[in-house]
């Protein structure tokens, strides 16, 4: 199985893309909802949490790990790679593709507060977008409202954050948190068709596929999906089923 984890249901946006590209693979998904939001945690806390989630998934006998969380990838992926020997694929904001799309030279990266101020994002911006204007917008509270599907709060927060993007004048928006692709339509409606919205889902799926093809790990037979949460399995199952558009039954995980 391929292990996939996030702090919550956001990682399902990555899971969806990987599954679409690799329908013969089996997956075990873990939402660390007891510890959400990752976006408000320190580097030390994130390293510690990610180590626990990885150990849990290794206990499920995974062959590869997808860290389906920008925040965890920005702060803990090197740590995980130094500790564990299986292939690990991370998710980081899609700065590089954004550069090829912008005409105004202004890009807005929407992410958790932790990702917005991370050194990892510093590096990405310096490397690929040094000559561009980049707005790094930490959208506090947005992932939480997606977790509980609080539409009123989602609307309220989007009004605030998208107004900032408009004022800045970005013509490309990078969704730098795996929860946000589930708001793509709402964001697009506010920005109109001249603004491009991109995320990392397809690129991550491609990376997973390339790694599998290059190794003897590619799956051949029965397909299975298992979902775990460290939070409330009923709440997880309800929201995950809504987001994936099919019935999901999450089990309780103890890290
Ligand atoms: N989905 C996660 C990300 O991509 C973060 C959500 C959280 O703050 O826990 O960064």
PDB file of C-alpha atoms and ligand atoms in Angstrom:
ATOM      1  CA  UNK A   1       0.000   0.000   0.000  1.00  0.00           C
ATOM      2  CA  UNK A   2       0.917   3.619  -0.418  1.00  0.00           C
ATOM      3  CA  UNK A   3       0.676   5.561   2.844  1.00  0.00           C
ATOM      4  CA  UNK A   4      -0.729   9.082   2.710  1.00  0.00           C
ATOM      5  CA  UNK A   5      -1.089  11.444   5.643  1.00  0.00           C
ATOM      6  CA  UNK A   6      -2.177  14.959   6.493  1.00  0.00           C
ATOM      7  CA  UNK A   7      -3.376  16.732   9.615  1.00  0.00           C
ATOM      8  CA  UNK A   8      -6.917  16.274   8.310  1.00  0.00           C
ATOM      9  CA  UNK A   9      -9.154  15.821   5.285  1.00  0.00           C
ATOM     10  CA  UNK A  10      -7.031  18.132   3.099  1.00  0.00           C
ATOM     11  CA  UNK A  11      -4.728  15.263   2.187  1.00  0.00           C
ATOM     12  CA  UNK A  12      -7.678  13.667   0.413  1.00  0.00           C
ATOM     13  CA  UNK A  13      -7.169  16.189  -2.406  1.00  0.00           C
ATOM     14  CA  UNK A  14      -3.754  14.604  -2.997  1.00  0.00           C
ATOM     15  CA  UNK A  15      -5.002  11.053  -2.413  1.00  0.00           C
ATOM     16  CA  UNK A  16      -7.681  11.665  -5.082  1.00  0.00           C
ATOM     17  CA  UNK A  17      -5.128  12.666  -7.716  1.00  0.00           C
ATOM     18  CA  UNK A  18      -2.734   9.804  -6.945  1.00  0.00           C
ATOM     19  CA  UNK A  19      -5.577   7.299  -7.035  1.00  0.00           C
ATOM     20  CA  UNK A  20      -6.827   8.721 -10.338  1.00  0.00           C
ATOM     21  CA  UNK A  21      -3.416   8.275 -11.930  1.00  0.00           C
ATOM     22  CA  UNK A  22      -2.687   4.905 -10.286  1.00  0.00           C
ATOM     23  CA  UNK A  23      -6.008   3.073  -9.999  1.00  0.00           C
ATOM     24  CA  UNK A  24      -4.333  -0.286  -9.371  1.00  0.00           C
ATOM     25  CA  UNK A  25      -2.634   0.874  -6.191  1.00  0.00           C
ATOM     26  CA  UNK A  26      -3.886   0.329  -2.642  1.00  0.00           C
ATOM     27  CA  UNK A  27      -3.816   3.105  -0.088  1.00  0.00           C
ATOM     28  CA  UNK A  28      -3.825   3.690   3.622  1.00  0.00           C
ATOM     29  CA  UNK A  29      -4.753   7.257   4.527  1.00  0.00           C
ATOM     30  CA  UNK A  30      -4.185   8.812   7.932  1.00  0.00           C
ATOM     31  CA  UNK A  31      -5.710  12.105   9.085  1.00  0.00           C
ATOM     32  CA  UNK A  32      -4.013  13.334  12.250  1.00  0.00           C
ATOM     33  CA  UNK A  33      -7.071  15.276  13.306  1.00  0.00           C
ATOM     34  CA  UNK A  34      -6.256  15.088  17.004  1.00  0.00           C
ATOM     35  CA  UNK A  35      -3.394  17.462  16.215  1.00  0.00           C
ATOM     36  CA  UNK A  36      -4.894  19.780  13.644  1.00  0.00           C
ATOM     37  CA  UNK A  37      -3.964  22.511  12.750  1.00  0.00           C
ATOM     38  CA  UNK A  38      -0.401  21.682  11.724  1.00  0.00           C
ATOM     39  CA  UNK A  39      -0.279  25.263  10.435  1.00  0.00           C
ATOM     40  CA  UNK A  40      -0.016  26.612  13.969  1.00  0.00           C
ATOM     41  CA  UNK A  41       2.757  24.259  15.130  1.00  0.00           C
ATOM     42  CA  UNK A  42       6.505  24.781  15.588  1.00  0.00           C
ATOM     43  CA  UNK A  43       9.145  22.938  13.577  1.00  0.00           C
ATOM     44  CA  UNK A  44       9.953  20.754  16.572  1.00  0.00           C
ATOM     45  CA  UNK A  45       6.303  19.815  17.089  1.00  0.00           C
ATOM     46  CA  UNK A  46       5.856  19.062  13.392  1.00  0.00           C
ATOM     47  CA  UNK A  47       8.930  16.826  13.241  1.00  0.00           C
ATOM     48  CA  UNK A  48       7.679  14.928  16.240  1.00  0.00           C
ATOM     49  CA  UNK A  49       4.121  14.537  14.919  1.00  0.00           C
ATOM     50  CA  UNK A  50       5.274  13.491  11.447  1.00  0.00           C
ATOM     51  CA  UNK A  51       7.570  10.891  12.919  1.00  0.00           C
ATOM     52  CA  UNK A  52       4.614   9.390  14.774  1.00  0.00           C
ATOM     53  CA  UNK A  53       2.302   9.397  11.759  1.00  0.00           C
ATOM     54  CA  UNK A  54       5.029   7.796   9.620  1.00  0.00           C
ATOM     55  CA  UNK A  55       5.676   5.084  12.210  1.00  0.00           C
ATOM     56  CA  UNK A  56       1.963   4.348  12.362  1.00  0.00           C
ATOM     57  CA  UNK A  57       1.778   3.983   8.581  1.00  0.00           C
ATOM     58  CA  UNK A  58       4.912   1.841   8.482  1.00  0.00           C
ATOM     59  CA  UNK A  59       3.065  -0.412  10.921  1.00  0.00           C
ATOM     60  CA  UNK A  60       0.462  -0.808   8.149  1.00  0.00           C
ATOM     61  CA  UNK A  61       3.241  -2.123   5.918  1.00  0.00           C
ATOM     62  CA  UNK A  62       3.405   0.721   3.411  1.00  0.00           C
ATOM     63  CA  UNK A  63       5.902   0.676   0.540  1.00  0.00           C
ATOM     64  CA  UNK A  64       5.927   4.427  -0.015  1.00  0.00           C
ATOM     65  CA  UNK A  65       4.856   7.531   1.884  1.00  0.00           C
ATOM     66  CA  UNK A  66       3.124  10.643   0.596  1.00  0.00           C
ATOM     67  CA  UNK A  67       3.235  13.567   2.999  1.00  0.00           C
ATOM     68  CA  UNK A  68       0.016  15.146   1.724  1.00  0.00           C
ATOM     69  CA  UNK A  69       0.514  18.340   3.669  1.00  0.00           C
ATOM     70  CA  UNK A  70       2.468  21.415   2.625  1.00  0.00           C
ATOM     71  CA  UNK A  71       3.132  22.436   6.220  1.00  0.00           C
ATOM     72  CA  UNK A  72       4.517  19.043   7.229  1.00  0.00           C
ATOM     73  CA  UNK A  73       6.551  18.815   4.014  1.00  0.00           C
ATOM     74  CA  UNK A  74       8.074  22.283   4.465  1.00  0.00           C
ATOM     75  CA  UNK A  75       9.131  21.623   8.056  1.00  0.00           C
ATOM     76  CA  UNK A  76       9.676  17.896   8.439  1.00  0.00           C
ATOM     77  CA  UNK A  77      10.333  16.120   5.141  1.00  0.00           C
ATOM     78  CA  UNK A  78      14.117  16.205   5.470  1.00  0.00           C
ATOM     79  CA  UNK A  79      13.797  14.841   8.985  1.00  0.00           C
ATOM     80  CA  UNK A  80      11.570  12.000   7.778  1.00  0.00           C
ATOM     81  CA  UNK A  81      13.922  11.150   4.913  1.00  0.00           C
ATOM     82  CA  UNK A  82      16.854  10.993   7.314  1.00  0.00           C
ATOM     83  CA  UNK A  83      14.979   8.656   9.675  1.00  0.00           C
ATOM     84  CA  UNK A  84      13.103   6.318   7.345  1.00  0.00           C
ATOM     85  CA  UNK A  85      14.321   4.457   4.310  1.00  0.00           C
ATOM     86  CA  UNK A  86      11.152   4.071   2.217  1.00  0.00           C
ATOM     87  CA  UNK A  87      10.574   6.521  -0.667  1.00  0.00           C
ATOM     88  CA  UNK A  88       8.888   9.709   0.610  1.00  0.00           C
ATOM     89  CA  UNK A  89       7.077  12.187  -1.622  1.00  0.00           C
ATOM     90  CA  UNK A  90       6.168  15.600  -0.217  1.00  0.00           C
ATOM     91  CA  UNK A  91       3.831  18.392  -1.276  1.00  0.00           C
ATOM     92  CA  UNK A  92       5.074  21.958  -1.557  1.00  0.00           C
ATOM     93  CA  UNK A  93       3.462  25.073  -3.063  1.00  0.00           C
ATOM     94  CA  UNK A  94       3.549  25.019  -6.884  1.00  0.00           C
ATOM     95  CA  UNK A  95       5.741  28.116  -7.306  1.00  0.00           C
ATOM     96  CA  UNK A  96       7.613  26.859 -10.362  1.00  0.00           C
ATOM     97  CA  UNK A  97       4.535  26.229 -12.550  1.00  0.00           C
ATOM     98  CA  UNK A  98       3.078  29.552 -11.393  1.00  0.00           C
ATOM     99  CA  UNK A  99       6.034  31.394 -12.921  1.00  0.00           C
ATOM    100  CA  UNK A 100       5.225  30.054 -16.370  1.00  0.00           C
ATOM    101  CA  UNK A 101       1.620  31.202 -16.085  1.00  0.00           C
ATOM    102  CA  UNK A 102       1.834  34.720 -14.708  1.00  0.00           C
ATOM    103  CA  UNK A 103       1.647  37.670 -17.070  1.00  0.00           C
ATOM    104  CA  UNK A 104       1.417  40.404 -14.481  1.00  0.00           C
ATOM    105  CA  UNK A 105       4.424  39.013 -12.597  1.00  0.00           C
ATOM    106  CA  UNK A 106       2.321  38.882  -9.429  1.00  0.00           C
ATOM    107  CA  UNK A 107       1.615  35.558  -7.740  1.00  0.00           C
ATOM    108  CA  UNK A 108      -0.309  34.899  -4.537  1.00  0.00           C
ATOM    109  CA  UNK A 109       0.470  31.823  -2.453  1.00  0.00           C
ATOM    110  CA  UNK A 110      -2.355  30.849  -0.122  1.00  0.00           C
ATOM    111  CA  UNK A 111      -1.225  28.557   2.668  1.00  0.00           C
ATOM    112  CA  UNK A 112      -1.251  27.951   6.400  1.00  0.00           C
ATOM    113  CA  UNK A 113       0.515  30.611   8.478  1.00  0.00           C
ATOM    114  CA  UNK A 114       3.391  28.175   9.139  1.00  0.00           C
ATOM    115  CA  UNK A 115       3.992  27.463   5.435  1.00  0.00           C
ATOM    116  CA  UNK A 116       3.742  31.199   4.630  1.00  0.00           C
ATOM    117  CA  UNK A 117       6.631  32.004   6.931  1.00  0.00           C
ATOM    118  CA  UNK A 118       8.697  28.864   6.304  1.00  0.00           C
ATOM    119  CA  UNK A 119      12.299  28.863   5.145  1.00  0.00           C
ATOM    120  CA  UNK A 120      11.320  26.224   2.605  1.00  0.00           C
ATOM    121  CA  UNK A 121       8.984  28.687   0.895  1.00  0.00           C
ATOM    122  CA  UNK A 122      11.722  31.350   1.114  1.00  0.00           C
ATOM    123  CA  UNK A 123      13.972  29.006  -0.816  1.00  0.00           C
ATOM    124  CA  UNK A 124      11.336  28.163  -3.449  1.00  0.00           C
ATOM    125  CA  UNK A 125      10.556  31.841  -4.034  1.00  0.00           C
ATOM    126  CA  UNK A 126      14.241  32.770  -4.242  1.00  0.00           C
ATOM    127  CA  UNK A 127      14.993  29.931  -6.618  1.00  0.00           C
ATOM    128  CA  UNK A 128      12.082  30.287  -9.035  1.00  0.00           C
ATOM    129  CA  UNK A 129      10.424  33.666  -8.526  1.00  0.00           C
ATOM    130  CA  UNK A 130      13.152  36.084  -7.577  1.00  0.00           C
ATOM    131  CA  UNK A 131      12.133  38.569 -10.254  1.00  0.00           C
ATOM    132  CA  UNK A 132       8.400  38.284  -9.477  1.00  0.00           C
ATOM    133  CA  UNK A 133       6.186  39.777  -6.800  1.00  0.00           C
ATOM    134  CA  UNK A 134       4.932  37.061  -4.471  1.00  0.00           C
ATOM    135  CA  UNK A 135       2.223  37.561  -1.866  1.00  0.00           C
ATOM    136  CA  UNK A 136       2.534  34.925   0.870  1.00  0.00           C
ATOM    137  CA  UNK A 137      -0.809  34.801   2.552  1.00  0.00           C
ATOM    138  CA  UNK A 138      -1.185  32.727   5.712  1.00  0.00           C
ATOM    139  CA  UNK A 139      -4.897  31.937   5.796  1.00  0.00           C
ATOM    140  CA  UNK A 140      -5.445  31.311   9.479  1.00  0.00           C
ATOM    141  CA  UNK A 141      -8.576  29.296  10.259  1.00  0.00           C
ATOM    142  CA  UNK A 142      -9.409  28.245   6.721  1.00  0.00           C
ATOM    143  CA  UNK A 143      -8.373  24.596   7.080  1.00  0.00           C
ATOM    144  CA  UNK A 144     -10.335  24.312  10.325  1.00  0.00           C
ATOM    145  CA  UNK A 145     -13.514  25.541   8.696  1.00  0.00           C
ATOM    146  CA  UNK A 146     -13.048  23.005   5.865  1.00  0.00           C
ATOM    147  CA  UNK A 147     -12.571  20.256   8.450  1.00  0.00           C
ATOM    148  CA  UNK A 148     -15.957  20.926   9.983  1.00  0.00           C
ATOM    149  CA  UNK A 149     -17.562  22.033   6.703  1.00  0.00           C
ATOM    150  CA  UNK A 150     -18.611  25.343   8.234  1.00  0.00           C
ATOM    151  CA  UNK A 151     -19.809  27.106   5.088  1.00  0.00           C
ATOM    152  CA  UNK A 152     -20.533  30.404   6.798  1.00  0.00           C
ATOM    153  CA  UNK A 153     -17.019  30.629   8.172  1.00  0.00           C
ATOM    154  CA  UNK A 154     -15.509  29.522   4.859  1.00  0.00           C
ATOM    155  CA  UNK A 155     -17.371  32.350   3.070  1.00  0.00           C
ATOM    156  CA  UNK A 156     -16.351  34.896   5.687  1.00  0.00           C
ATOM    157  CA  UNK A 157     -12.674  33.937   5.605  1.00  0.00           C
ATOM    158  CA  UNK A 158     -12.563  33.735   1.810  1.00  0.00           C
ATOM    159  CA  UNK A 159     -14.033  37.240   1.607  1.00  0.00           C
ATOM    160  CA  UNK A 160     -11.155  38.530   3.726  1.00  0.00           C
ATOM    161  CA  UNK A 161      -8.344  36.587   2.049  1.00  0.00           C
ATOM    162  CA  UNK A 162      -9.484  36.948  -1.553  1.00  0.00           C
ATOM    163  CA  UNK A 163      -9.918  40.706  -1.059  1.00  0.00           C
ATOM    164  CA  UNK A 164      -6.201  40.817  -0.190  1.00  0.00           C
ATOM    165  CA  UNK A 165      -5.318  38.820  -3.304  1.00  0.00           C
ATOM    166  CA  UNK A 166      -7.354  41.220  -5.449  1.00  0.00           C
ATOM    167  CA  UNK A 167      -5.739  44.282  -3.892  1.00  0.00           C
ATOM    168  CA  UNK A 168      -2.332  42.782  -4.623  1.00  0.00           C
ATOM    169  CA  UNK A 169      -3.312  42.153  -8.248  1.00  0.00           C
ATOM    170  CA  UNK A 170      -2.115  38.561  -8.637  1.00  0.00           C
ATOM    171  CA  UNK A 171      -3.088  36.757 -11.834  1.00  0.00           C
ATOM    172  CA  UNK A 172      -1.973  33.332 -10.561  1.00  0.00           C
ATOM    173  CA  UNK A 173      -3.046  31.833  -7.242  1.00  0.00           C
ATOM    174  CA  UNK A 174      -1.104  28.930  -5.788  1.00  0.00           C
ATOM    175  CA  UNK A 175      -3.121  26.756  -3.423  1.00  0.00           C
ATOM    176  CA  UNK A 176      -0.355  25.973  -0.932  1.00  0.00           C
ATOM    177  CA  UNK A 177      -2.418  23.941   1.508  1.00  0.00           C
ATOM    178  CA  UNK A 178      -3.925  20.604   0.569  1.00  0.00           C
ATOM    179  CA  UNK A 179      -7.265  21.588   2.097  1.00  0.00           C
ATOM    180  CA  UNK A 180      -7.790  24.443  -0.350  1.00  0.00           C
ATOM    181  CA  UNK A 181      -8.406  22.531  -3.627  1.00  0.00           C
ATOM    182  CA  UNK A 182     -11.769  21.669  -2.080  1.00  0.00           C
ATOM    183  CA  UNK A 183     -12.545  25.419  -2.237  1.00  0.00           C
ATOM    184  CA  UNK A 184     -11.366  25.863  -5.812  1.00  0.00           C
ATOM    185  CA  UNK A 185     -14.797  26.703  -7.216  1.00  0.00           C
ATOM    186  CA  UNK A 186     -15.591  29.191  -4.482  1.00  0.00           C
ATOM    187  CA  UNK A 187     -12.221  30.894  -5.005  1.00  0.00           C
ATOM    188  CA  UNK A 188     -12.594  30.917  -8.793  1.00  0.00           C
ATOM    189  CA  UNK A 189     -16.042  32.481  -8.515  1.00  0.00           C
ATOM    190  CA  UNK A 190     -14.607  35.354  -6.527  1.00  0.00           C
ATOM    191  CA  UNK A 191     -11.646  35.959  -8.825  1.00  0.00           C
ATOM    192  CA  UNK A 192     -13.133  35.488 -12.287  1.00  0.00           C
ATOM    193  CA  UNK A 193     -11.772  33.616 -15.281  1.00  0.00           C
ATOM    194  CA  UNK A 194      -8.663  35.754 -15.849  1.00  0.00           C
ATOM    195  CA  UNK A 195      -6.981  34.434 -12.729  1.00  0.00           C
ATOM    196  CA  UNK A 196      -5.349  30.981 -12.848  1.00  0.00           C
ATOM    197  CA  UNK A 197      -5.629  28.755  -9.790  1.00  0.00           C
ATOM    198  CA  UNK A 198      -3.110  25.966  -9.403  1.00  0.00           C
ATOM    199  CA  UNK A 199      -2.290  23.284  -6.863  1.00  0.00           C
ATOM    200  CA  UNK A 200       0.256  20.483  -6.500  1.00  0.00           C
ATOM    201  CA  UNK A 201      -2.025  17.425  -6.737  1.00  0.00           C
ATOM    202  CA  UNK A 202      -1.269  16.311 -10.286  1.00  0.00           C
ATOM    203  CA  UNK A 203       2.466  16.918  -9.934  1.00  0.00           C
ATOM    204  CA  UNK A 204       2.563  14.808  -6.775  1.00  0.00           C
ATOM    205  CA  UNK A 205       0.645  11.997  -8.481  1.00  0.00           C
ATOM    206  CA  UNK A 206       3.123  12.085 -11.373  1.00  0.00           C
ATOM    207  CA  UNK A 207       6.072  11.944  -8.975  1.00  0.00           C
ATOM    208  CA  UNK A 208       4.576   8.926  -7.170  1.00  0.00           C
ATOM    209  CA  UNK A 209       3.949   7.216 -10.488  1.00  0.00           C
ATOM    210  CA  UNK A 210       7.510   7.852 -11.718  1.00  0.00           C
ATOM    211  CA  UNK A 211       8.995   6.489  -8.515  1.00  0.00           C
ATOM    212  CA  UNK A 212       6.861   3.356  -8.701  1.00  0.00           C
ATOM    213  CA  UNK A 213       7.660   2.737 -12.330  1.00  0.00           C
ATOM    214  CA  UNK A 214      11.340   2.965 -11.602  1.00  0.00           C
ATOM    215  CA  UNK A 215      11.107   0.323  -8.880  1.00  0.00           C
ATOM    216  CA  UNK A 216       9.654  -3.161  -8.407  1.00  0.00           C
ATOM    217  CA  UNK A 217       6.971  -1.674  -6.156  1.00  0.00           C
ATOM    218  CA  UNK A 218       4.189  -1.204  -8.669  1.00  0.00           C
ATOM    219  CA  UNK A 219       0.974  -2.955  -7.607  1.00  0.00           C
ATOM    220  CA  UNK A 220      -0.572  -5.615  -9.791  1.00  0.00           C
ATOM    221  CA  UNK A 221      -3.703  -6.919  -8.142  1.00  0.00           C
ATOM    222  CA  UNK A 222      -6.431  -6.257  -5.572  1.00  0.00           C
ATOM    223  CA  UNK A 223      -7.147  -2.675  -4.761  1.00  0.00           C
ATOM    224  CA  UNK A 224      -7.794  -1.619  -1.197  1.00  0.00           C
ATOM    225  CA  UNK A 225      -8.350   1.664   0.636  1.00  0.00           C
ATOM    226  CA  UNK A 226      -8.155   2.087   4.382  1.00  0.00           C
ATOM    227  CA  UNK A 227      -8.815   5.339   6.200  1.00  0.00           C
ATOM    228  CA  UNK A 228      -7.687   6.221   9.713  1.00  0.00           C
ATOM    229  CA  UNK A 229      -8.061   9.274  11.886  1.00  0.00           C
ATOM    230  CA  UNK A 230      -6.591  10.177  15.247  1.00  0.00           C
ATOM    231  CA  UNK A 231      -9.739  12.282  15.758  1.00  0.00           C
ATOM    232  CA  UNK A 232     -13.390  11.300  15.631  1.00  0.00           C
ATOM    233  CA  UNK A 233     -13.989   8.530  13.042  1.00  0.00           C
ATOM    234  CA  UNK A 234     -17.661   9.491  12.589  1.00  0.00           C
ATOM    235  CA  UNK A 235     -16.892  13.100  11.855  1.00  0.00           C
ATOM    236  CA  UNK A 236     -14.019  12.086   9.549  1.00  0.00           C
ATOM    237  CA  UNK A 237     -16.162   9.588   7.645  1.00  0.00           C
ATOM    238  CA  UNK A 238     -18.927  12.100   7.130  1.00  0.00           C
ATOM    239  CA  UNK A 239     -16.681  14.850   5.756  1.00  0.00           C
ATOM    240  CA  UNK A 240     -14.410  12.506   3.775  1.00  0.00           C
ATOM    241  CA  UNK A 241     -17.438  10.894   2.096  1.00  0.00           C
ATOM    242  CA  UNK A 242     -18.704  14.328   1.119  1.00  0.00           C
ATOM    243  CA  UNK A 243     -15.340  15.448  -0.283  1.00  0.00           C
ATOM    244  CA  UNK A 244     -14.563  12.201  -2.136  1.00  0.00           C
ATOM    245  CA  UNK A 245     -18.166  11.750  -3.279  1.00  0.00           C
ATOM    246  CA  UNK A 246     -18.289   8.106  -2.192  1.00  0.00           C
ATOM    247  CA  UNK A 247     -18.815   6.373   1.118  1.00  0.00           C
ATOM    248  CA  UNK A 248     -15.784   6.226   3.357  1.00  0.00           C
ATOM    249  CA  UNK A 249     -15.581   4.574   6.772  1.00  0.00           C
ATOM    250  CA  UNK A 250     -12.692   5.853   8.868  1.00  0.00           C
ATOM    251  CA  UNK A 251     -11.186   3.870  11.740  1.00  0.00           C
ATOM    252  CA  UNK A 252      -9.648   5.232  14.903  1.00  0.00           C
ATOM    253  CA  UNK A 253      -5.852   5.414  14.982  1.00  0.00           C
ATOM    254  CA  UNK A 254      -3.724   5.665  18.102  1.00  0.00           C
ATOM    255  CA  UNK A 255      -0.242   6.953  17.396  1.00  0.00           C
TER     256      UNK A 255
HETATM  257  N1  LIG B   1      -3.385  20.516   4.791  1.00  0.00           N
HETATM  258  C1  LIG B   1      -2.245  21.045   5.419  1.00  0.00           C
HETATM  259  C2  LIG B   1      -1.285  21.706   4.449  1.00  0.00           C
HETATM  260  O1  LIG B   1      -1.261  21.399   3.287  1.00  0.00           O
HETATM  261  C3  LIG B   1      -2.358  21.874   6.656  1.00  0.00           C
HETATM  262  C4  LIG B   1      -3.556  21.988   7.459  1.00  0.00           C
HETATM  263  C5  LIG B   1      -3.257  22.303   8.901  1.00  0.00           C
HETATM  264  O2  LIG B   1      -2.939  23.464   9.228  1.00  0.00           O
HETATM  265  O3  LIG B   1      -3.291  21.394   9.704  1.00  0.00           O
HETATM  266  O4  LIG B   1      -0.488  22.537   4.845  1.00  0.00           O
END
